[in-house]
XYZ file of C-alpha atoms in Angstrom:
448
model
C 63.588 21.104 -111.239
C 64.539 19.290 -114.330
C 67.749 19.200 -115.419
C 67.758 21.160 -119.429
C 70.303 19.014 -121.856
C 73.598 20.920 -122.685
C 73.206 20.423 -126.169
C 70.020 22.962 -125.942
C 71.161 24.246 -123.052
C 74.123 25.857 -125.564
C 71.892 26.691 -127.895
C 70.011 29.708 -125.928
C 71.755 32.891 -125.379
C 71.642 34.283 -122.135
C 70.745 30.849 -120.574
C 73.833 30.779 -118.368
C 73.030 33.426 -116.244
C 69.389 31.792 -115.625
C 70.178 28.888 -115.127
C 72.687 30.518 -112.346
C 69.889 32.485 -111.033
C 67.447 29.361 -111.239
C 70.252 27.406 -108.944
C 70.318 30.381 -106.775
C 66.548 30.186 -106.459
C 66.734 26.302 -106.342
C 69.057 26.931 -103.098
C 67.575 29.597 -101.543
C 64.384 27.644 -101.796
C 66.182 24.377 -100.389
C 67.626 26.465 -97.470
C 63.718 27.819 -97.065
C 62.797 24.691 -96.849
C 65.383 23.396 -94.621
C 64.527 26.537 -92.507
C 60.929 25.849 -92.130
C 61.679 22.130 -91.438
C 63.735 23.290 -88.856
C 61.228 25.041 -87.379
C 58.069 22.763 -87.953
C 60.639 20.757 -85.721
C 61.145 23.152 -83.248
C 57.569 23.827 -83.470
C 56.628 20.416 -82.366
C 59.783 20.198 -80.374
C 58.240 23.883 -78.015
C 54.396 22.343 -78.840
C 55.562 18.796 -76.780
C 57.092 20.756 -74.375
C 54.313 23.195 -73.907
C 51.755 19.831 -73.654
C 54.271 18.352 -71.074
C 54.208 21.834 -68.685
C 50.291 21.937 -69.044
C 50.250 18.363 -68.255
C 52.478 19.031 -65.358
C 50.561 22.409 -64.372
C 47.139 19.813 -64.424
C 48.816 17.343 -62.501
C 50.198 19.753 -60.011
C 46.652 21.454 -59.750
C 44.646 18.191 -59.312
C 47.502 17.449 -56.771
C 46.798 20.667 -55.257
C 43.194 20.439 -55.753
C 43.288 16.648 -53.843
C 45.151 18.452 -50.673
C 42.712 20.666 -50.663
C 40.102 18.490 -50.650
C 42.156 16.298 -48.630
C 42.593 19.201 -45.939
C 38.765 20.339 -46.296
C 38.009 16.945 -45.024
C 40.335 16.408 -42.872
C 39.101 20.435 -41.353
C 35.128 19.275 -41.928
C 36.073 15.985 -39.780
C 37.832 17.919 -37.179
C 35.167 20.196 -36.728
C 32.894 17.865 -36.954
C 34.221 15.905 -34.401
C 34.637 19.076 -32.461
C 30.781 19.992 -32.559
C 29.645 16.906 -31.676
C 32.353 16.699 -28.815
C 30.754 20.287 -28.102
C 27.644 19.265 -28.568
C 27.312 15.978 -26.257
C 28.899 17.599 -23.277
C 26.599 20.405 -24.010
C 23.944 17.718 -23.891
C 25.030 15.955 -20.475
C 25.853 19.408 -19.211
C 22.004 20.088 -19.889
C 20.827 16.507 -18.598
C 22.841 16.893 -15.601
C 21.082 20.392 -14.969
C 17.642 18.805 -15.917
C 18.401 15.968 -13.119
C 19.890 18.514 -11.176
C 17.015 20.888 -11.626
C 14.416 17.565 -11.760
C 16.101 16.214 -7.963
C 15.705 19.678 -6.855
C 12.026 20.077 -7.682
C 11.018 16.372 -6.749
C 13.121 17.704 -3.359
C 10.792 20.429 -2.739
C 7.720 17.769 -4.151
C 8.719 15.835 -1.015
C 9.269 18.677 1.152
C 6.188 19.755 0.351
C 3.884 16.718 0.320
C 5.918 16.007 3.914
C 5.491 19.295 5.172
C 1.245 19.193 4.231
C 1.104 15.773 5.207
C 2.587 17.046 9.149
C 0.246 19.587 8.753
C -2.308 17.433 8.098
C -1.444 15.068 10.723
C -1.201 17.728 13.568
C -4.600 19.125 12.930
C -5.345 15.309 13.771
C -4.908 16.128 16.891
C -6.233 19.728 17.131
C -9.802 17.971 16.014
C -11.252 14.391 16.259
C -9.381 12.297 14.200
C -10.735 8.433 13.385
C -7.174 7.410 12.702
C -5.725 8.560 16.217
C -8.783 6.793 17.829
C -7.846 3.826 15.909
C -4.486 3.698 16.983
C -5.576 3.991 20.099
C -7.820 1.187 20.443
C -5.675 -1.165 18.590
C -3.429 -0.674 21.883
C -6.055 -1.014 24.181
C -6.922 -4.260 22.151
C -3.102 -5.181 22.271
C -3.569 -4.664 25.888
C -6.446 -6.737 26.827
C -5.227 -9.456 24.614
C -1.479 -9.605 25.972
C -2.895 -10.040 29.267
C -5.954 -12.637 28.510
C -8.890 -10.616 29.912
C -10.553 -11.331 27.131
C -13.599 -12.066 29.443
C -13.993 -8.538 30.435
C -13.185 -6.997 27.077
C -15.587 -6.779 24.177
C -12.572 -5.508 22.045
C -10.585 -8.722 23.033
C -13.325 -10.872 21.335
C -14.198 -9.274 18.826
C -11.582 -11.364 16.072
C -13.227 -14.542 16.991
C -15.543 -15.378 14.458
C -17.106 -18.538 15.552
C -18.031 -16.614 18.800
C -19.511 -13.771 16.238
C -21.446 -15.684 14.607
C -23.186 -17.011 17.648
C -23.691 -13.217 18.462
C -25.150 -12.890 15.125
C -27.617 -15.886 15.335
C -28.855 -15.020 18.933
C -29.923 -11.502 17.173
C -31.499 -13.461 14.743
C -29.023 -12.214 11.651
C -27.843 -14.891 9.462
C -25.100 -16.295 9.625
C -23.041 -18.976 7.089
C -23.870 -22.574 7.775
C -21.316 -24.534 9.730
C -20.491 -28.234 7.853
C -17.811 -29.568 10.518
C -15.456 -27.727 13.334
C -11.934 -28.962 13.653
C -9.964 -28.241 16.981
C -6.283 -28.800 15.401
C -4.769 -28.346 12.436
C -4.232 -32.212 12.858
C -8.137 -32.927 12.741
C -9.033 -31.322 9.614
C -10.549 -34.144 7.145
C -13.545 -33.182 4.871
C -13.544 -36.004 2.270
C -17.228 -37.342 3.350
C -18.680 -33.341 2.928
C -21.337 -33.938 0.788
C -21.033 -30.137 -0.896
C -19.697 -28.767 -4.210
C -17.821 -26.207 -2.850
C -17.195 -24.667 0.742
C -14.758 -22.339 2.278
C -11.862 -23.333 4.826
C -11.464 -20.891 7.864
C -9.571 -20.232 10.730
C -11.591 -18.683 13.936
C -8.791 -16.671 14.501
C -7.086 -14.466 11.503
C -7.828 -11.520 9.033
C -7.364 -10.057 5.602
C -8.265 -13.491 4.045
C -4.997 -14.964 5.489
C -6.571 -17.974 6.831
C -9.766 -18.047 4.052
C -9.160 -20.761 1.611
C -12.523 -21.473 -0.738
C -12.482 -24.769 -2.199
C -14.724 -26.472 -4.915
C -15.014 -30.295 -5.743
C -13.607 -31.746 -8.868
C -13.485 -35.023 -10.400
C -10.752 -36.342 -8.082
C -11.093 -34.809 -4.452
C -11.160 -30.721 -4.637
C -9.105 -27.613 -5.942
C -8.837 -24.105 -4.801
C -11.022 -21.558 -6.928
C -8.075 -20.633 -9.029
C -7.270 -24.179 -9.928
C -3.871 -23.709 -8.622
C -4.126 -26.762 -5.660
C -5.489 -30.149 -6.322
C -6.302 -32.100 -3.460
C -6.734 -36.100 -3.862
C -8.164 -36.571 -0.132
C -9.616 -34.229 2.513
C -6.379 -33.295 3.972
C -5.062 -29.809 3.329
C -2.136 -29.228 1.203
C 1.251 -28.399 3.473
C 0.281 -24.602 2.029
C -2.805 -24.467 3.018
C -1.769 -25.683 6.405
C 0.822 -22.721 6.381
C -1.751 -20.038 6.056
C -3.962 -21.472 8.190
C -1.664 -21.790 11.019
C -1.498 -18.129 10.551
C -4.979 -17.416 11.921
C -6.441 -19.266 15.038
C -8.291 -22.645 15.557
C -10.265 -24.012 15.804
C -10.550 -24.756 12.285
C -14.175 -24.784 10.178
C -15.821 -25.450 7.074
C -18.375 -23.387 6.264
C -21.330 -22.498 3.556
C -19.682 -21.292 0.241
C -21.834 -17.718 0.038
C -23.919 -17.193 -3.434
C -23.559 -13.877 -4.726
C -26.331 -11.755 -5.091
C -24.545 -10.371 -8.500
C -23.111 -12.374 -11.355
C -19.473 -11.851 -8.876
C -17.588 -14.694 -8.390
C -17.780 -14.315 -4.530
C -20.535 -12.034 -2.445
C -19.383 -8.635 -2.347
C -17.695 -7.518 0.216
C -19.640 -4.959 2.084
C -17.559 -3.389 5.465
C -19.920 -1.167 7.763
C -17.729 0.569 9.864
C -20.060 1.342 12.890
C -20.070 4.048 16.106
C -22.171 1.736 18.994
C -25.501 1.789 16.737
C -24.475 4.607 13.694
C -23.403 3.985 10.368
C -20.392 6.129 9.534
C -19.507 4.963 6.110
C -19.951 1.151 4.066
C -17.035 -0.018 1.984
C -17.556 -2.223 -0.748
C -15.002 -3.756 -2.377
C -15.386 -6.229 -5.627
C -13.564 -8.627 -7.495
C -13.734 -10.328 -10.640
C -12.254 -13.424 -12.441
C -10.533 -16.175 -9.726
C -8.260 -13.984 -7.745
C -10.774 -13.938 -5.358
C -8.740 -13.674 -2.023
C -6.051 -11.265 -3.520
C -6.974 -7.743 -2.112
C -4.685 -6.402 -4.620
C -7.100 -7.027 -7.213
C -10.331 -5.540 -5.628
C -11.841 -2.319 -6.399
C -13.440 -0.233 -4.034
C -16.286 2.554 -3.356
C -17.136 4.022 -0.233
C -20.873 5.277 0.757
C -22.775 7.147 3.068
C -25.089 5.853 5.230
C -28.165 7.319 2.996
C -26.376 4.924 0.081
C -24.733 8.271 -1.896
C -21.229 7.928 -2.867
C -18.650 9.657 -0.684
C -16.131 9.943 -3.521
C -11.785 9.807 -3.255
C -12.045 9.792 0.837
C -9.640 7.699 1.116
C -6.559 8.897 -1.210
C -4.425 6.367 -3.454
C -6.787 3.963 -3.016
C -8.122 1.524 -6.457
C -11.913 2.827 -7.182
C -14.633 1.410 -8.670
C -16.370 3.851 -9.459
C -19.689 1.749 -11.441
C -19.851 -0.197 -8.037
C -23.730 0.437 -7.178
C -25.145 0.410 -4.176
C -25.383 -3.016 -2.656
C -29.173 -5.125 -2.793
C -30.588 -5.163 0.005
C -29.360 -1.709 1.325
C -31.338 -1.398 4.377
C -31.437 -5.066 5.782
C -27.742 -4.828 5.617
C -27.378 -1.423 7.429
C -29.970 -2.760 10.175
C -27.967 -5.939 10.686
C -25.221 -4.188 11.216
C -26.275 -1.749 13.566
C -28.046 -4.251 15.678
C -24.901 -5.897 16.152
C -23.152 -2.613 16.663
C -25.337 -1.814 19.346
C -24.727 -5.781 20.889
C -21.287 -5.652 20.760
C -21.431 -2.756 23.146
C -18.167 -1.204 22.131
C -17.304 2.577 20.442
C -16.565 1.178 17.315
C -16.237 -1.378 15.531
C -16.597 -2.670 11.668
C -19.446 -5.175 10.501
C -18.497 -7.100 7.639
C -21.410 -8.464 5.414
C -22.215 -10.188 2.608
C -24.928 -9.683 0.560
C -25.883 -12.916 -1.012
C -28.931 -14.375 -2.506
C -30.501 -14.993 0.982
C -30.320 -11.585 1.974
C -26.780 -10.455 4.619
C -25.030 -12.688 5.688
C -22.410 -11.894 8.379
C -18.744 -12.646 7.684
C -16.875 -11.588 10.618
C -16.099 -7.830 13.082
C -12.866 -6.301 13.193
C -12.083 -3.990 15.612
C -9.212 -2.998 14.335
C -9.053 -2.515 10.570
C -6.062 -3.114 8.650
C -4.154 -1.548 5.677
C -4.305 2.250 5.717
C -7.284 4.067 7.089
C -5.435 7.776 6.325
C -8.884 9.294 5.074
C -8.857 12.884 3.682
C -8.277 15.461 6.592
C -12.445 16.501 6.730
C -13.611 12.498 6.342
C -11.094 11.468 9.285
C -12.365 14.467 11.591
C -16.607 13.387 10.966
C -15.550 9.693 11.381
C -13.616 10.765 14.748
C -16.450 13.117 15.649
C -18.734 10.635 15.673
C -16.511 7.830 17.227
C -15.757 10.161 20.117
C -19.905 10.921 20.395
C -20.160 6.944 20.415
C -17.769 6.538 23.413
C -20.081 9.373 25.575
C -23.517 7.444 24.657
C -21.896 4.148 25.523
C -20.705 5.632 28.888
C -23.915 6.678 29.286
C -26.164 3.921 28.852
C -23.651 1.924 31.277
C -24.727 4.693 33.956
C -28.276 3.908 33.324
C -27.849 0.027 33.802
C -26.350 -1.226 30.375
C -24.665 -4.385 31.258
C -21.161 -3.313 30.000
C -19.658 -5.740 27.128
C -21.289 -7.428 24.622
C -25.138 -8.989 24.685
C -26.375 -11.725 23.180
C -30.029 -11.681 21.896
C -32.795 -14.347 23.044
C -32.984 -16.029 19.775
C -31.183 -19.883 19.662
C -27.514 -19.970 18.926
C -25.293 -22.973 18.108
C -22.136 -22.675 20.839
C -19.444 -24.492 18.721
C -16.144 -23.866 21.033
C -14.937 -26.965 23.437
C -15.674 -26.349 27.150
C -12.164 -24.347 28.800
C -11.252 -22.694 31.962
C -9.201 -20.299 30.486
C -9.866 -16.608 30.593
C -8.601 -16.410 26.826
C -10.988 -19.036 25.681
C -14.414 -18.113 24.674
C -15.944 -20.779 26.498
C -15.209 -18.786 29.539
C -16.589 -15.501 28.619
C -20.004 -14.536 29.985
C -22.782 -14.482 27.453
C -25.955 -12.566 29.028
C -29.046 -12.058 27.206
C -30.239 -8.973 26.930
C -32.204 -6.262 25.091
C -29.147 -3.962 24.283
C -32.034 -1.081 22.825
C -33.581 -1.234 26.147
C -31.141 1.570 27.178
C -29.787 2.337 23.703
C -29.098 6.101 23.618
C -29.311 7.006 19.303
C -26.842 8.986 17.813
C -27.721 12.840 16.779
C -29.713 12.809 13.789
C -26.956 15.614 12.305
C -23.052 14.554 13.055
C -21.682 17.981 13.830
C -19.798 19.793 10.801
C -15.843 20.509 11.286
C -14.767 23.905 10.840
């Protein structure tokens, strides 16, 4: 407040005691002011304090909200970590009782399929069963052959195909042409044939162990699949192998045209009861595997030509397979030479080519698994056992027993032995085998 000069100041009455009271209000307004600095000061001084606690109280909760989430993880992990340890051995707990509960099921699988399959097999031998004859004969085969009478046993012959084919020819069937004959494995040389393609046998052997087809190329010959190349007319050391596994002597023979677009003839089995047709397996293959059974299909038919079906279970079928050309020449060939061989049974395996059947060899014994379904094994057995009485028979009524050769001409092809096991020493009498041929029954008798 401005100070009021003392010459005026004198001047005005009364002024004394205002000017007192104006310095009293000057101070009381100082102090005032004073005061309320004092507590703008403290105002701040609580204000910084109360920033610096909420501060601290945020600090503290985001600390406290951290460990929490800190600790929620940490619990979310654990339990995590706890289901999935829960849930994996709940998981091999359930795998190992699915195995458990899978072994036990396949177990009773096998237990079962066992327990039908001796079933099965002991009504074999409550009823005729083809595959109990069959085992049979193959010992009575083993017999024969373990003790060389092959001269008095048709079944001892029969895997001799050089000595079939003569058969075949006297009986006026045809048979594949025969380019050169080799007595040893040593012998074999077939660089001067003049043919495109032929087929490498054993006499001896079966399955197509000892059947090697080759074809002529530009530098000597191959095999069919092009696997072998052969520069002379000697056979590779692996050919030699597999044909050591059949029995010499050792031929070439006519490479067979297919009647189809096949690569090779079909392969036409007639399994045969001394003059009846039981069944005729055909089997095809395609592309160059030709000797690899594993990749032939199969179809099985009745002697009328109508499909049999599954008979024989597991086995690969063909099921567009027709009925082989030439249905009934090839079922008459092979009965005539069922009824020449002179034996129960035994299967006649054809060809049919472009020149009508052509005979490929007789087994007596077939191979790989001849398990047919329980009704198809007891009709085949049936009629094997029938085939064994009429046999018997027409050997009582002056059958020549053994096998008879026709009156048509025959090409011998074997070297001249003494030897009971060698063909050459085996009687070969011509005969009419029909002249006391006793037919089957028109209707095989039904299985109950």
């Amino acid at each position: 407040m401005p100070q009021i000069p003392k010459s005026v100041h004198d001047r005005i009455p009364g002024i004394g005691w205002r000017d007192r009271k104006l310095s009293f209000l000057e101070t009381s307004i100082n102090q005032l002011e004073r005061a309320q600095t004092a507590q703008t000061a403290e105002l701040r001084k609580l204000k910084t304090a109360l920033d610096q606690e909420r501060a601290r109280c945020a600090a503290a909760d985001a600390a406290h909200a951290a460990e929490l989430t800190q600790v929620k993880t940490t619990h979310d992990a654990q339990r995590a970590t706890t289901n999935a340890d829960h849930a994996a051995e709940r998981a091999e707990a359930e795998a190992a009782h699915a195995e458990q509960t899978e072994g036990l099921r396949s177990e009773i699988e096998n237990l079962r399929s066992k327990y039908e399959a001796a079933v099965a097999e002991h009504q074999r031998f409550t009823r005729p069963s083809f595959k109990a004859m069959l085992v049979n004969h193959l010992d009575a085969t083993d017999i024969a052959r373990a003790n060389n009478w092959h001269a008095a046993s048709a079944i001892a012959q029969v895997d001799h195909k050089l000595h079939s084919y003569a058969l075949a020819d006297s009986l006026g069937i045809s048979t594949p042409e025969i380019y050169r004959v080799w007595n040893s494995l040593e012998d074999i040389e077939f660089s001067d044939l003049s043919v495109d393609r032929f087929v490498l046998k054993a006499d001896g052997g079966h399955s197509g162990i000892a059947v090697i087809p080759l074809a002529r190329n530009s530098t000597g010959w191959q095999t069919l699949t092009g696997r072998e190349h052969l520069t002379d007319g000697r056979p590779s050391e692996r050919m030699l192998d597999r044909l050591r596994q059949g029995r010499g002597p050792y031929f070439a023979e006519e490479f067979l045209e297919s009647a189809s677009e096949a690569t090779i003839p079909e392969d036409i089995k007639v399994y045969t009861a001394y003059g009846q047709v039981l069944q005729v397996l055909v089997m095809r293959t395609e592309g160059v595997q030709v000797i690899n059974r594993k990749t032939f299909t199969r179809k099985y038919f009745g002697p009328d030509g109508e499909d049999l079906g599954p008979v024989l279970p597991g086995a690969n079928y063909g099921p567009d397979i027709p009925r082989p050309a030439g249905w009934d020449e090839l079922l008459a060939a092979a009965e005539s030479i069922s009824i020449a061989k002179g034996m129960p049974f035994v299967r006649v395996d054809l060809y049919a080519t472009s020149r009508g059947p052509v005979l490929g060899e007789l087994t007596s014994t077939p191979g790989g698994r001849q398990t047919y379904s329980l009704d198809h094994d007891a009709r085949l057995g049936a009629a094997w056992n029938d085939a064994e009485v009429r046999l018997q028979r027409d050997v009582a009524r002056g059958r020549p027993p053994g096998t008879l050769f026709g009156a048509a001409d025959y090409t011998w092809r074997y070297p001249q032995s003494e030897l009971e096991a060698h063909p050459s020493s085996w009687p070969r009498p011509i005969a009419e085998a029909r002249r006391w041929f006793t037919p089957p029954p028109q209707q095989p008798a039904t299985m109950d």
